[in-house]
Short mmCIF file of C-alpha atoms in Angstrom, two decimals:
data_model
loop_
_atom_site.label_atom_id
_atom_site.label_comp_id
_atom_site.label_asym_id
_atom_site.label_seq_id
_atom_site.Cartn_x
_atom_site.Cartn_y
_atom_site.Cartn_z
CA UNK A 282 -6.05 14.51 -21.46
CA UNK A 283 -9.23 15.16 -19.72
CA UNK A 284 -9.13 18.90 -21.24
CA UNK A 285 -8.56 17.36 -25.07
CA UNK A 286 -12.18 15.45 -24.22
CA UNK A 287 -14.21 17.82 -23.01
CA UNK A 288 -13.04 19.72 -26.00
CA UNK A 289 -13.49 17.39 -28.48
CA UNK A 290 -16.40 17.93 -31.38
CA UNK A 291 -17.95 14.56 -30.61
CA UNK A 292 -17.96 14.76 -26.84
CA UNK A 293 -21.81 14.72 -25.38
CA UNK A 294 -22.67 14.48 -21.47
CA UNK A 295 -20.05 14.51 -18.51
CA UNK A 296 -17.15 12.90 -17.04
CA UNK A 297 -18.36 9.63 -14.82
CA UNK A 298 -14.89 8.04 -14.64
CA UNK A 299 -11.05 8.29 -15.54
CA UNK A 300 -8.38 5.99 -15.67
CA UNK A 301 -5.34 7.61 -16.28
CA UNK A 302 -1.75 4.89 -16.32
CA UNK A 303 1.63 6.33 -16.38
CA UNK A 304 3.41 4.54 -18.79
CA UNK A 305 6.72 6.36 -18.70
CA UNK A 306 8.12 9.85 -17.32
CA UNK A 307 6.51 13.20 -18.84
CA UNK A 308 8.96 15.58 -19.41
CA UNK A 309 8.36 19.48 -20.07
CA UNK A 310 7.31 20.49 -23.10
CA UNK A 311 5.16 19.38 -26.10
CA UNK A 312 2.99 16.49 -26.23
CA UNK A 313 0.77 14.65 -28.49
CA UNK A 314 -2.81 12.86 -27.60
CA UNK A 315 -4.08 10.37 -29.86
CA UNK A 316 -7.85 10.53 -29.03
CA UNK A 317 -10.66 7.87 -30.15
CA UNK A 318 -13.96 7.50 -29.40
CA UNK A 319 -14.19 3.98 -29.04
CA UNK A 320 -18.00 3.29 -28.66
CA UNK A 321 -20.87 5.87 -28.06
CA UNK A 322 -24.81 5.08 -27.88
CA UNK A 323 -27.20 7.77 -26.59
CA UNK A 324 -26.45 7.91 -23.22
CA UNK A 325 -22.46 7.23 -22.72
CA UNK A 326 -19.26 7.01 -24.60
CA UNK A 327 -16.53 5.30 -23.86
CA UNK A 328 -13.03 7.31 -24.70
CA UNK A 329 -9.44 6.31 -25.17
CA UNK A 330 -6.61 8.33 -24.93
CA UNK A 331 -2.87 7.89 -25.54
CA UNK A 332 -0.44 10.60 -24.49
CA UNK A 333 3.08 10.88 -26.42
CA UNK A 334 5.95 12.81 -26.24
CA UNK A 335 9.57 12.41 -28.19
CA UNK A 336 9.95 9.73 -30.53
CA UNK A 337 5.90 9.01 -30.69
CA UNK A 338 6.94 6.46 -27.55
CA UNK A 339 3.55 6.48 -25.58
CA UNK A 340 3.61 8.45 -21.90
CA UNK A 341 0.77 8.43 -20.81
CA UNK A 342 -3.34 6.07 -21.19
CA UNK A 343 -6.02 6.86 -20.12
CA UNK A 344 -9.57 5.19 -20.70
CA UNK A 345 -12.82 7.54 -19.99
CA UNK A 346 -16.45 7.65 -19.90
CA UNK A 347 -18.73 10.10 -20.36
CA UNK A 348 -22.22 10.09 -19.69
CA UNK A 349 -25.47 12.24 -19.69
CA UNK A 350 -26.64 11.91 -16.33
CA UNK A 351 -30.19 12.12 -16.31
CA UNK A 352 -32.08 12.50 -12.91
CA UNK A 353 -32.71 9.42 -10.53
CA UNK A 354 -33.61 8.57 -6.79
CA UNK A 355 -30.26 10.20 -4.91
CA UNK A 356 -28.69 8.95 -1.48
CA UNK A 357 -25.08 9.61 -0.48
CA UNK A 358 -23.99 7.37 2.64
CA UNK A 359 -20.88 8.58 2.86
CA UNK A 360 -20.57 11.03 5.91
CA UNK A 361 -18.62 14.26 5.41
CA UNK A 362 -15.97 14.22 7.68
CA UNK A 363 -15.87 16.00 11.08
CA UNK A 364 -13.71 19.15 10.38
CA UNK A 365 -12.08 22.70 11.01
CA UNK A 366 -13.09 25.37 8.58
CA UNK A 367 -10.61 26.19 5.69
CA UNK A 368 -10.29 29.63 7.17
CA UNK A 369 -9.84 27.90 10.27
CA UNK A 370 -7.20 25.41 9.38
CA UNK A 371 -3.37 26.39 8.67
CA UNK A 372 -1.88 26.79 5.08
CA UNK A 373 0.53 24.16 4.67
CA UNK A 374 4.34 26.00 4.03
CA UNK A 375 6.60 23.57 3.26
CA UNK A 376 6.01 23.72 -0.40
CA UNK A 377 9.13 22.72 -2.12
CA UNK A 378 7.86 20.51 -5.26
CA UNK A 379 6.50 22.15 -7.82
CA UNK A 380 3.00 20.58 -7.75
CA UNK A 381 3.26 21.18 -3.64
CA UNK A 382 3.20 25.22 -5.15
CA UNK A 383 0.40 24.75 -6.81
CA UNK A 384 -2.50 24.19 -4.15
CA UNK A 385 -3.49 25.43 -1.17
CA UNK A 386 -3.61 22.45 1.42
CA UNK A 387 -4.45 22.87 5.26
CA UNK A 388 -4.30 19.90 7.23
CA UNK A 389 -7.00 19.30 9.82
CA UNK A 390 -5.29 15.78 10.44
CA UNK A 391 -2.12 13.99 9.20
CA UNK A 392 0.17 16.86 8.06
CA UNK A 393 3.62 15.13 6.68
CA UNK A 394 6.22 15.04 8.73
CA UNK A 395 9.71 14.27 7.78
CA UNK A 396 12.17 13.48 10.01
CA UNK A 397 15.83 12.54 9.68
CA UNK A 398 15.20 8.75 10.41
CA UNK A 399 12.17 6.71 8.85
CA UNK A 400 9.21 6.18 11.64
CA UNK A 401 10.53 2.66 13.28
CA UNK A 402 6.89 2.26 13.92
CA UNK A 403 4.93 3.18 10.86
CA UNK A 404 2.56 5.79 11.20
CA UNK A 405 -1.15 6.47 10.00
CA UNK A 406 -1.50 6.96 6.34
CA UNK A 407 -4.49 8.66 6.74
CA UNK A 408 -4.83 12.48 6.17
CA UNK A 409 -7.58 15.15 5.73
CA UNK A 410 -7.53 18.27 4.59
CA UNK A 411 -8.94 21.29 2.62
CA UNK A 412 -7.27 21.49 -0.77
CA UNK A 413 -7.61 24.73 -2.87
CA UNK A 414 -5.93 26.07 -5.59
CA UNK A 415 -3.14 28.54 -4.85
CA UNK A 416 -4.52 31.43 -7.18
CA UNK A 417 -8.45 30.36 -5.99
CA UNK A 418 -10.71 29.06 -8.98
CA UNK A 419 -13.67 27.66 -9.04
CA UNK A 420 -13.92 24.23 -9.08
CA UNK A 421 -14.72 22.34 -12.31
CA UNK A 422 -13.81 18.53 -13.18
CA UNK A 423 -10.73 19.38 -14.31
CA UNK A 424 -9.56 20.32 -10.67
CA UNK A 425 -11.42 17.06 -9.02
CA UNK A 426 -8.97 15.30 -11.50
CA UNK A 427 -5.96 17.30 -10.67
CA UNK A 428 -6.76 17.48 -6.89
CA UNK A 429 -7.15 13.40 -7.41
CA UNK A 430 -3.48 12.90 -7.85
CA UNK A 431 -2.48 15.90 -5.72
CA UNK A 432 -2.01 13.96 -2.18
CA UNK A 433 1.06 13.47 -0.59
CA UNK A 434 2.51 9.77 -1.13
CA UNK A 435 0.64 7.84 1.35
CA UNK A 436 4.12 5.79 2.07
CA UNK A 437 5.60 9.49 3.12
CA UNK A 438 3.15 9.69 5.60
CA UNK A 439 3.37 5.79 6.99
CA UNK A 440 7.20 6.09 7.04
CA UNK A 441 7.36 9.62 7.50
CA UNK A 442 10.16 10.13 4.98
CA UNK A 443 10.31 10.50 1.20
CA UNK A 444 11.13 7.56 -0.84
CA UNK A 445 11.36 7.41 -4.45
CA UNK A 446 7.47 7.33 -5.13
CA UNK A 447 5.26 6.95 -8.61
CA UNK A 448 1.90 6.96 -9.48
CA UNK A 449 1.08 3.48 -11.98
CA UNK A 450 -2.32 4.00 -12.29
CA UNK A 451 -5.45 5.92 -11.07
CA UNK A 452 -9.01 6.15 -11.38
CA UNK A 453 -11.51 8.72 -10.51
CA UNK A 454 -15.09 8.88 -10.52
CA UNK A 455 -16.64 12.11 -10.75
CA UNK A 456 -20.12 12.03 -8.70
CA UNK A 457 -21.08 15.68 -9.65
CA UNK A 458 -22.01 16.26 -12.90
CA UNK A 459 -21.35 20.25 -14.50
CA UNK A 460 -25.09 21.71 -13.18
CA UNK A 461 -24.13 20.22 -9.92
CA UNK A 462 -20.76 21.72 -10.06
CA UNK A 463 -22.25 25.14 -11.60
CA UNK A 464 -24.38 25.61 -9.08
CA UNK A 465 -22.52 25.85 -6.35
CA UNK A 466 -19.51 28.21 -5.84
CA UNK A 467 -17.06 26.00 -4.46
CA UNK A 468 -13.22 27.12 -4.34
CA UNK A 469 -11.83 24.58 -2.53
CA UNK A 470 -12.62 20.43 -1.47
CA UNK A 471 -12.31 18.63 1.67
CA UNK A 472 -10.27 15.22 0.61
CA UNK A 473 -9.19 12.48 2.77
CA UNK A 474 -6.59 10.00 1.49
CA UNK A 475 -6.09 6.87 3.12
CA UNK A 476 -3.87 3.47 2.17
CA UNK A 477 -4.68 -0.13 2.67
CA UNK A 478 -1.38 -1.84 1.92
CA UNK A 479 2.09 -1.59 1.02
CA UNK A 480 3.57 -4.78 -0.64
CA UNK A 481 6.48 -5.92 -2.62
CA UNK A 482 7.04 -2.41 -4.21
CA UNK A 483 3.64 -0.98 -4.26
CA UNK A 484 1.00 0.65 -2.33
CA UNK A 485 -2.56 1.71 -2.92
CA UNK A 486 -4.02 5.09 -1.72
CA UNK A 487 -7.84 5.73 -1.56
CA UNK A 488 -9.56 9.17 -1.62
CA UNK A 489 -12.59 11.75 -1.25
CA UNK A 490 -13.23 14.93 -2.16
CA UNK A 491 -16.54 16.91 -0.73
CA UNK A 492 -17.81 20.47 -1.23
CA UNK A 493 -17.67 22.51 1.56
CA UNK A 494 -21.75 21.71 1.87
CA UNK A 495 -20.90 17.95 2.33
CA UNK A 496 -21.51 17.02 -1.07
CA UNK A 497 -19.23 13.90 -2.06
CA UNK A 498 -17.76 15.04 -5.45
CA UNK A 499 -15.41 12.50 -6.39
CA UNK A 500 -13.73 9.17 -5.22
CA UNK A 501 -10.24 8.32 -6.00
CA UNK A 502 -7.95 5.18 -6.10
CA UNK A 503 -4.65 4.74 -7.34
CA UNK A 504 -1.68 2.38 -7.20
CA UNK A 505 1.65 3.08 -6.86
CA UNK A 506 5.42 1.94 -6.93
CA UNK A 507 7.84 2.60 -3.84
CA UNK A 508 11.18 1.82 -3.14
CA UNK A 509 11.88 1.39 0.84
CA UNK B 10 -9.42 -10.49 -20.61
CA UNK B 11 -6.90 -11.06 -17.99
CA UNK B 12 -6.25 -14.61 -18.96
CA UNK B 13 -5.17 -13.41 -22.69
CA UNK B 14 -2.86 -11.36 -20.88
CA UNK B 15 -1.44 -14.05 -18.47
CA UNK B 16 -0.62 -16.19 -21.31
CA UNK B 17 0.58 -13.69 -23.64
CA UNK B 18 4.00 -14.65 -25.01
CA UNK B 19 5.44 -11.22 -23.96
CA UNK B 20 3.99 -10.92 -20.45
CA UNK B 21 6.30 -10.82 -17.91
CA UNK B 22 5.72 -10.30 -14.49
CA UNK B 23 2.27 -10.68 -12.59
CA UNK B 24 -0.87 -8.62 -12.55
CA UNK B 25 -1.10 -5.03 -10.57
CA UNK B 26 -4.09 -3.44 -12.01
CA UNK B 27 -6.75 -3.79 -14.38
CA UNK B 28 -9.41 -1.76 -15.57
CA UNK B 29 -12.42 -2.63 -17.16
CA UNK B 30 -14.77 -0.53 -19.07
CA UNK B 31 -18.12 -2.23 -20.20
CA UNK B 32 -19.38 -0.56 -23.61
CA UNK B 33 -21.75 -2.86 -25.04
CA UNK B 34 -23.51 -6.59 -23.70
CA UNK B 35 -21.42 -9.03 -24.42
CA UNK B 36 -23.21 -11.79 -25.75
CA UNK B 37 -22.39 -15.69 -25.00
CA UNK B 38 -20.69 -17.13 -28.41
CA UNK B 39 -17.45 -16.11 -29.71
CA UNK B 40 -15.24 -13.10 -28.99
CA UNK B 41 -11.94 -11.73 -30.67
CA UNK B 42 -9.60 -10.32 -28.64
CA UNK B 43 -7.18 -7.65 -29.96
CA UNK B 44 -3.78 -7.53 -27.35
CA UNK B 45 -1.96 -4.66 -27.17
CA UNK B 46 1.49 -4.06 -25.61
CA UNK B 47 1.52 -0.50 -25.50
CA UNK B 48 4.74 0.29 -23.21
CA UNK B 49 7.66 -1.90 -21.22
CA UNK B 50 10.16 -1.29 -19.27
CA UNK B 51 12.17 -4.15 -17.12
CA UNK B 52 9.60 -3.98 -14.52
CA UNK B 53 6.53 -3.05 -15.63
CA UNK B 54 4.47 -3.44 -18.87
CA UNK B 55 0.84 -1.63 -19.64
CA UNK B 56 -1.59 -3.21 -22.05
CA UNK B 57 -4.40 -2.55 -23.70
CA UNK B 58 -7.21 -5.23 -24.61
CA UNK B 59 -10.27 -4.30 -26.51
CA UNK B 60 -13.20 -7.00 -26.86
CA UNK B 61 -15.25 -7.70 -30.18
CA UNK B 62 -18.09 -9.45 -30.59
CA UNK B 63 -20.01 -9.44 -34.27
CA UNK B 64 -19.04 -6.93 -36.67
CA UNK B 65 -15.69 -6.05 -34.72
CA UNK B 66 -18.10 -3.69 -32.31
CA UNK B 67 -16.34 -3.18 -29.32
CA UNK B 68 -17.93 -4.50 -26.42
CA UNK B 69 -15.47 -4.32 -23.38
CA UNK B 70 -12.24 -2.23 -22.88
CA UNK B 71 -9.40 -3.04 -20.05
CA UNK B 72 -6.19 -1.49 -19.35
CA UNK B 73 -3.47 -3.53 -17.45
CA UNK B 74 -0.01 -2.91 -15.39
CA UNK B 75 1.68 -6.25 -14.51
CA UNK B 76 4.95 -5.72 -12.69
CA UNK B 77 7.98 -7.86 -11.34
CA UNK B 78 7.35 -7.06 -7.91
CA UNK B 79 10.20 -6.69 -5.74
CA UNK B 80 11.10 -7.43 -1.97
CA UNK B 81 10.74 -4.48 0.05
CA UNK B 82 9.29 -3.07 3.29
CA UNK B 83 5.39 -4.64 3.76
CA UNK B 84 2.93 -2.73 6.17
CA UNK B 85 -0.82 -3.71 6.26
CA UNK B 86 -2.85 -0.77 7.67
CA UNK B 87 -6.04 -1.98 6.98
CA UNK B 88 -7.13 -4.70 9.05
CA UNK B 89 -9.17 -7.94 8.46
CA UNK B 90 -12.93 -7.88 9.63
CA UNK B 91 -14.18 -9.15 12.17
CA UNK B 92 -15.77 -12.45 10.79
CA UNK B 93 -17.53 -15.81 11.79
CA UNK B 94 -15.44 -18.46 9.85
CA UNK B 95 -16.75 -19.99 6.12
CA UNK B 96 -17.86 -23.00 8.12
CA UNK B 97 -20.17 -21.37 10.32
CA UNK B 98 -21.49 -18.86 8.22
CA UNK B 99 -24.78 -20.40 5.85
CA UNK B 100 -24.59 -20.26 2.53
CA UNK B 101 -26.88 -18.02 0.57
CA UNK B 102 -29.74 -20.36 -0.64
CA UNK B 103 -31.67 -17.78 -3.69
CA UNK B 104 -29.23 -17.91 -6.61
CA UNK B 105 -31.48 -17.04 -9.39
CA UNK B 106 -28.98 -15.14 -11.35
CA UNK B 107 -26.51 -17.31 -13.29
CA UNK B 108 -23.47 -15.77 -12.22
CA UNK B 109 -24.55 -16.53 -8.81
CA UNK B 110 -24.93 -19.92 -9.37
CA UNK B 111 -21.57 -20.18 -10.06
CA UNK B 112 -20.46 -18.84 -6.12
CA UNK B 113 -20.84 -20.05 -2.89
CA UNK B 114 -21.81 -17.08 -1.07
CA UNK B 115 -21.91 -17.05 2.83
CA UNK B 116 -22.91 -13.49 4.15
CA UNK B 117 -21.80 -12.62 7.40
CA UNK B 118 -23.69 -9.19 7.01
CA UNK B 119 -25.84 -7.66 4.48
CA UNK B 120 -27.45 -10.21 3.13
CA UNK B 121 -29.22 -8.74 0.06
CA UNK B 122 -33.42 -8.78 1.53
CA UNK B 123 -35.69 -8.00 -1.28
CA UNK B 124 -39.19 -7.12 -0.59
CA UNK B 125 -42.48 -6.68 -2.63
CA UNK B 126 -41.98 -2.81 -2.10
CA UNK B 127 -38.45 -0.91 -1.68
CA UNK B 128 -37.23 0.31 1.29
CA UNK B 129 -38.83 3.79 2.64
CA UNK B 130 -35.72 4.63 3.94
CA UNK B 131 -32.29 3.52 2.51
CA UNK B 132 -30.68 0.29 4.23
CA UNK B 133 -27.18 -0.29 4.31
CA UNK B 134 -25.41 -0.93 1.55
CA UNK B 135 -22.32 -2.67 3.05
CA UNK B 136 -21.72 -6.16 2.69
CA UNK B 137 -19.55 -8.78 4.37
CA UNK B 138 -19.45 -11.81 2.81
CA UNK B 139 -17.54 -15.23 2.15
CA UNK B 140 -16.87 -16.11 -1.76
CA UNK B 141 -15.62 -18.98 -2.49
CA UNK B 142 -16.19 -20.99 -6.28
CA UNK B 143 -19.25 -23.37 -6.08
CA UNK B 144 -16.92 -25.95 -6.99
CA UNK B 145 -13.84 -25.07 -4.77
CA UNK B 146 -11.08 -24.47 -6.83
CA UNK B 147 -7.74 -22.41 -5.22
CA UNK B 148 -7.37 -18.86 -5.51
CA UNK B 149 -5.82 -16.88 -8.28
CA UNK B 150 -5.56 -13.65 -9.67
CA UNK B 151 -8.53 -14.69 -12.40
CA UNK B 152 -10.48 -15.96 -9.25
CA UNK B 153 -9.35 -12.40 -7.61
CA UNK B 154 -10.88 -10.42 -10.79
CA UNK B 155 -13.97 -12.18 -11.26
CA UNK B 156 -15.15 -11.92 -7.56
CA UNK B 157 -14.08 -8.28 -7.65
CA UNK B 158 -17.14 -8.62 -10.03
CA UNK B 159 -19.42 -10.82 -7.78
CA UNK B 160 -21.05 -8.51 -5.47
CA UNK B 161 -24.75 -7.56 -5.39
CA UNK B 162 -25.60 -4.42 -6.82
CA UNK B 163 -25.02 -1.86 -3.94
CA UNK B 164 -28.31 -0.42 -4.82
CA UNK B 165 -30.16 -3.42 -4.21
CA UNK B 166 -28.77 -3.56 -0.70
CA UNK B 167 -30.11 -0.31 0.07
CA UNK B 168 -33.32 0.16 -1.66
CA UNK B 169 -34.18 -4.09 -1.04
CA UNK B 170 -35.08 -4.39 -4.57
CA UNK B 171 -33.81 -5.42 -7.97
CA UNK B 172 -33.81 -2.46 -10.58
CA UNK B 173 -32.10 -1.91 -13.83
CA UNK B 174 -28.50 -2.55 -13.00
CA UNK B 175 -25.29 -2.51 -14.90
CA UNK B 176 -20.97 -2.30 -14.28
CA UNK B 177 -19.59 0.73 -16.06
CA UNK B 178 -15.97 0.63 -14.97
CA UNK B 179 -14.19 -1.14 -12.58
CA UNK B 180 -10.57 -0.97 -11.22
CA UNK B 181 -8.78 -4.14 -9.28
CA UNK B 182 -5.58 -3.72 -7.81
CA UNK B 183 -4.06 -6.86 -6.67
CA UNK B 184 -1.95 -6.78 -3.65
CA UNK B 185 -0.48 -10.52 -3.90
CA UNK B 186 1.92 -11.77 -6.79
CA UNK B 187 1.26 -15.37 -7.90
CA UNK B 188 4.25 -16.82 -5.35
CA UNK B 189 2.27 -14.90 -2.42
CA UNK B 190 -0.67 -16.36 -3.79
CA UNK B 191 1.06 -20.06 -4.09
CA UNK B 192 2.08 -19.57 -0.80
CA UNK B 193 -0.95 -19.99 0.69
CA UNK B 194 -3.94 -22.67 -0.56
CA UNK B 195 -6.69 -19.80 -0.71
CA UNK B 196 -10.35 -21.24 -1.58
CA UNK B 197 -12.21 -18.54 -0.53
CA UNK B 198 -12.19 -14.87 0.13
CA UNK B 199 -14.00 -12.58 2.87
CA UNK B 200 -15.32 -9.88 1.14
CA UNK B 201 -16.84 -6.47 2.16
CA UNK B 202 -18.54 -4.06 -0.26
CA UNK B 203 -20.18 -0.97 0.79
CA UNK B 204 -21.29 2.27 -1.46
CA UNK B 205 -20.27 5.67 -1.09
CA UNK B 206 -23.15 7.86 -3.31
CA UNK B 207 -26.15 6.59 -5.74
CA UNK B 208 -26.55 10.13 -7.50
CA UNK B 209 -27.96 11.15 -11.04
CA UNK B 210 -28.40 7.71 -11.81
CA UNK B 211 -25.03 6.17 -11.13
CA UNK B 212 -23.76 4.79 -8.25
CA UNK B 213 -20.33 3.54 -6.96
CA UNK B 214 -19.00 0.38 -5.02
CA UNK B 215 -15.74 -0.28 -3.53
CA UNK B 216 -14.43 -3.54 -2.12
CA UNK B 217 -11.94 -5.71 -0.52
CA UNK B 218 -10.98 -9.28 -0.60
CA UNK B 219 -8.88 -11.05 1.88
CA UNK B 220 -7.97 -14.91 2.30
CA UNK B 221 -8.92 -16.26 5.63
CA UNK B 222 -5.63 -15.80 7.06
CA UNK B 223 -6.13 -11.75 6.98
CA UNK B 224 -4.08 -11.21 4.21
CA UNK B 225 -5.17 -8.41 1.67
CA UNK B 226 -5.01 -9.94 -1.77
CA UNK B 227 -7.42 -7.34 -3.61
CA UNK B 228 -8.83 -3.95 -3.77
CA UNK B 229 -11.71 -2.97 -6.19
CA UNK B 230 -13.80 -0.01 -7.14
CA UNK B 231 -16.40 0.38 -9.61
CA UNK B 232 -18.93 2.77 -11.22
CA UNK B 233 -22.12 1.59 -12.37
CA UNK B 234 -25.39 2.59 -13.49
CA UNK B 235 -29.03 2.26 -12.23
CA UNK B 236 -32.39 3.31 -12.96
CA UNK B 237 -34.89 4.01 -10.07
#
């Protein structure tokens, strides 16, 4: 969805934020994306996106903006995390779901573990760790969207088991725009995932991804549903 | 927005998430509303709410999940501030801004300082605050989603001055249902705010509101741009 803007005629500037809600399964296969501009001045547009698939019974929304970011006074206080080095760090190799095949992760804290019994204590939700892609690319928005929704389910980590587990909604905010992004060769993003809450069927997971220099590149939310 | 949605004939269930993208000013007078129920399912619906004002230009955008949420296991990871109570903490005397006016505001830390010159070096820009209506009225989730709204520009915080200032896109994910919320007789909120990057002329914020009894009821993030 994020591809089909970025490719679109009218597009002008960068992604600044994505909302993507997951209306109903996506299967394999073909898709359509109704796309609209809904509003555009000279500085940002404001995109809408609607994802379908079978019977023209809507998948997938997502609401975007785009802006041209022009330059300004700068200050980051987020800290980059204390951390090992990628090379330092251990690939991850219990890949079994197909998405799981797709990256690279290393833990440097908050691996999952899954054990035969739920935790009867729940553990930390938190996690860090270097995500790259499994054939290494360079890093556009594209993967700072992917890598977004690539954490483990932050309830797998707090009960240290799987339970059936969905994304509802998510937003990201990109903080780089594509000169930032282009000027550095970066393969691979340090991202730390935490949760607040887990509640009558849904929990909320929070996120960052940084450059290997420190530079904060995107922030993540997202909701999600549960069943424990 | 959220109200058209609460007392929408087909709305079943009780607010998750909402999104909110600002396009245009929205002027005070008359607005249309066009209601959308994009997708449904027996727990969860997505909508889709576009705001006109004049010639049907759309000025505002939201997406919303509401859900039937459903016992399960609860676990709170984050935990509630450390806070003086509402009654000790002094209410913030300067409302110049109308919206402020209609809050009583009682920071516990970061009060907003704004000097004849900005700050050489960047202050703080977390918050900690009570929010409560100026004429207390109990807690809902359209109290929740305006004071996800009510915060101070995190850039004023840290350069201690007004500049050009506006919301691009927020995100609220509420973490009580209205019987949680009945539950409990909730007029006011502790709120913290706090800013993770001001880059390229847009900055984020992210918050969390809690009732006094250290309950989380909300989560919030938005993007939103500056000029200095």
């Amino acid at each position: 969805m994020l591809r089909a803007l970025i490719d679109h005629p009218q597009r002008s500037g960068d992604p600044l934020s994505l909302t993507v809600n997951f209306c109903a399964p996506i299967a394999q296969g073909d898709f359509d994306l109704d796309v609209r501009l809904v509003k555009a001045n000279r500085s940002m547009q404001h995109w809408f996106v609607e994802l379908m698939q079978g019977a023209a019974e809507v998948a997938t929304l997502a609401t975007a903006v785009f802006a041209e970011r022009r330059p300004s006074w700068s200050h980051q206080p987020a800290e980059f995390p204390q951390t090992t080095s990628f090379e330092q760090t251990l690939p991850y190799a219990k890949a079994a779901a197909p998405w799981v095949k797709q990256y690279d992760f290393r833990f440097v804290e908050g691996e999952p573990k899954f054990n035969a019994a739920p935790n009867t204590t729940p553990q930390t939700a938190f996690s860090k760790l270097w995500i790259g892609d499994r054939v290494p690319r360079k890093i556009d928005v594209l993967s700072l969207m992917s890598m977004s929704d690539a954490f483990f389910g932050r309830i797998f980590h707090a009960r240290g088991e799987l339970v059936p587990f969905g994304t509802v909604s998510m937003t990201t905010y990109f903080h780089a725009d594509a000169a930032d992004l282009a000027a550095e060769d970066i393969r691979r993003v340090l991202a730390v995932a935490d949760a607040n809450i887990f509640h009558k069927s849904y929990g909320d997971q929070t996120g960052k991804l940084w450059s290997p220099s420190g530079r904060l590149l995107a922030t993540t939310t997202q909701i999600a549903y549960f069943k424990a």
